[in-house]
Amino acid sequence: MQVTMIVNGDEVTREIEARLLLVHFLRDVLGLTGTHWGCDTSNCGTCVVWIDGRPVKSCTVLAAMAGGHEVSTVESLARGGELDPVQRGFMECHGLQCGFCTPGMMMTARALLNENPDPSPDEIREAISGQICRCTGYATIVRSVRWAAAYEAGDQAAADAVAEPEPGSIAEPVAGGAQ
């Protein structure tokens, strides 16, 4: 069957099998490998993309179902050579370790900030609750989203404060040893 959709601002039309999942269409057909594929069961959330601006787990959506819609992947976050504040927040606050869950986390975080520009830590945790990170313990991910919110609000002092872990927190480096 033929499917046409807008992906990261560009119209694409391809011949596909009707059973092809959106995650495989993005990765294997379009070569957009920023969207990761983890489980095929919607448990891990590494494959989150947006359809018409709403986050969805692309391992549970057929590519044919996205026909006629606008799909955005993690590759769409950076604009004009500038990283999105969410991407910068993940860098500033060490919101990633292995990086496998990061694209899905970033897409979910960006969607949250688009709806709620000043989320509380609990609201951030709620937003990312459908995603699994096996490395960070989530504290640095929450700090990364808080950094992005403060940065977008023009409050560099607050962003800087968020970037510094609280003394004694799990995110604070251990003196003389690895974190």
Coordinates of C-alpha atoms in Angstrom, one line a residue:
M1 CA 0.0 0.0 0.0
Q2 CA 1.1 3.6 -0.5
V3 CA 1.3 5.9 2.5
T4 CA 1.9 9.7 2.6
M5 CA 2.6 11.7 5.7
I6 CA 4.6 14.8 6.8
V7 CA 7.7 13.7 8.7
N8 CA 9.8 16.4 10.4
G9 CA 8.2 19.0 8.1
D10 CA 8.8 17.1 4.8
E11 CA 6.1 15.2 2.9
V12 CA 7.0 11.6 2.3
T13 CA 5.3 9.0 0.2
R14 CA 6.4 5.3 0.2
E15 CA 5.1 1.9 -0.7
I16 CA 4.9 -0.2 2.4
E17 CA 3.4 -3.4 3.8
A18 CA 0.2 -2.7 5.6
R19 CA 1.6 -4.3 8.8
L20 CA 4.7 -2.2 9.0
L21 CA 5.0 -0.4 12.4
L22 CA 5.7 3.3 12.5
V23 CA 9.0 2.8 14.4
H24 CA 10.3 0.6 11.6
F25 CA 9.0 2.9 8.9
L26 CA 10.9 5.8 10.5
R27 CA 14.1 3.8 11.1
D28 CA 14.3 1.4 8.2
V29 CA 12.5 3.1 5.4
L30 CA 13.3 6.8 6.1
G31 CA 16.7 6.2 7.9
L32 CA 15.7 8.3 10.9
T33 CA 17.5 6.2 13.5
G34 CA 17.1 8.7 16.3
T35 CA 13.8 7.0 17.2
H36 CA 14.9 3.9 19.1
W37 CA 13.2 0.5 19.1
G38 CA 13.1 -1.3 22.4
C39 CA 10.2 -3.6 23.1
D40 CA 7.3 -3.7 20.6
T41 CA 5.0 -3.8 23.6
S42 CA 4.7 -0.1 24.6
N43 CA 6.4 -0.8 27.9
C44 CA 9.8 1.0 27.5
G45 CA 8.9 4.3 25.7
T46 CA 12.2 4.6 23.8
C47 CA 10.2 4.9 20.5
V48 CA 8.1 8.0 21.5
V49 CA 7.5 10.3 18.5
W50 CA 4.7 12.9 18.0
I51 CA 1.7 12.4 15.7
D52 CA 0.1 15.8 15.2
G53 CA 2.0 17.2 18.2
R54 CA 0.9 14.4 20.6
P55 CA 3.4 11.9 22.0
V56 CA 2.8 8.3 20.9
K57 CA 4.8 5.1 21.2
S58 CA 5.6 4.3 17.6
C59 CA 6.0 0.6 18.2
T60 CA 2.2 0.3 18.7
V61 CA 1.2 2.4 15.7
L62 CA 1.1 1.1 12.1
A63 CA 2.8 3.4 9.6
A64 CA -0.5 3.3 7.6
M65 CA -2.3 4.8 10.6
A66 CA 0.1 7.8 10.4
G67 CA -0.9 8.4 6.8
G68 CA -2.2 12.0 6.3
H69 CA -0.8 13.1 9.7
E70 CA 2.3 15.0 10.8
V71 CA 5.0 12.9 12.5
S72 CA 7.8 14.5 14.4
T73 CA 10.9 12.6 15.6
V74 CA 13.8 13.6 17.9
E75 CA 15.6 14.8 14.8
S76 CA 13.1 17.6 14.6
L77 CA 14.0 19.1 18.0
A78 CA 17.1 21.0 17.0
R79 CA 16.4 24.0 14.7
G80 CA 18.8 26.0 12.6
G81 CA 21.8 24.3 14.2
E82 CA 20.6 25.2 17.7
L83 CA 19.7 22.5 20.2
D84 CA 16.3 22.6 21.7
P85 CA 16.4 23.6 25.4
V86 CA 15.4 20.1 26.3
Q87 CA 18.4 18.7 24.5
R88 CA 20.6 21.3 26.2
G89 CA 19.1 20.4 29.5
F90 CA 20.0 16.8 29.1
M91 CA 23.6 17.9 28.4
E92 CA 23.8 20.4 31.2
C93 CA 22.3 18.1 33.9
H94 CA 23.6 14.8 32.7
G95 CA 20.1 13.5 31.9
L96 CA 21.5 10.5 30.0
Q97 CA 23.9 7.8 30.5
C98 CA 23.7 5.0 27.9
G99 CA 21.4 7.3 25.8
F100 CA 19.0 4.5 24.7
C101 CA 15.9 6.0 26.3
T102 CA 16.9 9.6 25.7
P103 CA 15.1 10.3 22.4
G104 CA 11.8 9.1 23.8
M105 CA 12.4 11.0 27.0
M106 CA 13.2 14.2 25.1
M107 CA 10.1 14.0 22.9
T108 CA 7.9 13.4 26.0
A109 CA 9.7 16.3 27.9
R110 CA 9.3 18.7 24.9
A111 CA 5.6 17.8 24.7
L112 CA 5.2 18.4 28.4
L113 CA 6.9 21.8 28.2
N114 CA 4.8 22.8 25.2
E115 CA 1.7 22.2 27.4
N116 CA 3.0 23.2 30.8
P117 CA 6.0 25.6 30.6
D118 CA 6.7 25.3 34.4
P119 CA 6.1 21.7 35.5
S120 CA 6.8 20.6 39.1
P121 CA 9.1 17.7 39.6
D122 CA 6.1 15.5 40.3
E123 CA 4.4 16.6 37.0
I124 CA 7.7 15.7 35.1
R125 CA 7.8 12.3 36.8
E126 CA 4.1 11.8 35.8
A127 CA 4.8 12.7 32.2
I128 CA 7.7 10.3 31.9
S129 CA 6.1 7.5 33.9
G130 CA 5.4 5.5 30.8
Q131 CA 9.1 5.3 29.9
I132 CA 11.9 3.1 31.4
C133 CA 15.4 4.3 32.0
R134 CA 17.7 1.6 33.3
C135 CA 20.7 3.9 34.0
T136 CA 19.9 7.2 35.5
G137 CA 17.5 6.7 38.4
Y138 CA 15.4 9.5 36.8
A139 CA 16.8 12.3 39.1
T140 CA 19.0 13.7 36.4
I141 CA 16.2 13.5 33.8
V142 CA 13.8 15.5 36.1
R143 CA 16.6 18.0 36.6
S144 CA 17.2 18.2 32.8
V145 CA 13.5 19.1 32.2
R146 CA 13.5 21.6 35.0
W147 CA 16.6 23.2 33.5
A148 CA 14.9 23.5 30.1
A149 CA 11.8 25.1 31.7
A150 CA 13.9 27.6 33.6
Y151 CA 16.1 28.3 30.5
E152 CA 13.0 28.9 28.3
A153 CA 11.5 31.2 30.9
G154 CA 14.7 33.3 30.6
D155 CA 15.8 32.5 34.2
Q156 CA 19.4 31.6 33.7
A157 CA 20.1 31.8 37.4
A158 CA 17.4 29.2 38.1
A159 CA 18.7 27.0 35.3
D160 CA 22.2 27.2 36.7
A161 CA 20.8 26.3 40.2
V162 CA 19.0 23.3 38.8
A163 CA 22.2 22.1 37.0
E164 CA 24.0 21.9 40.3
P165 CA 23.0 18.8 42.2
E166 CA 22.0 19.3 45.9
P167 CA 24.7 18.3 48.4
G168 CA 24.4 14.7 49.3
S169 CA 22.0 13.8 46.5
I170 CA 22.6 10.8 44.4
A171 CA 23.5 13.0 41.4
E172 CA 26.4 14.7 43.3
P173 CA 29.8 13.3 42.3
V174 CA 31.5 11.3 45.1
A175 CA 34.8 12.9 46.2
G176 CA 37.7 10.9 44.8
G177 CA 35.6 8.4 43.0
A178 CA 33.3 7.8 40.0
Q179 CA 29.7 8.6 40.2

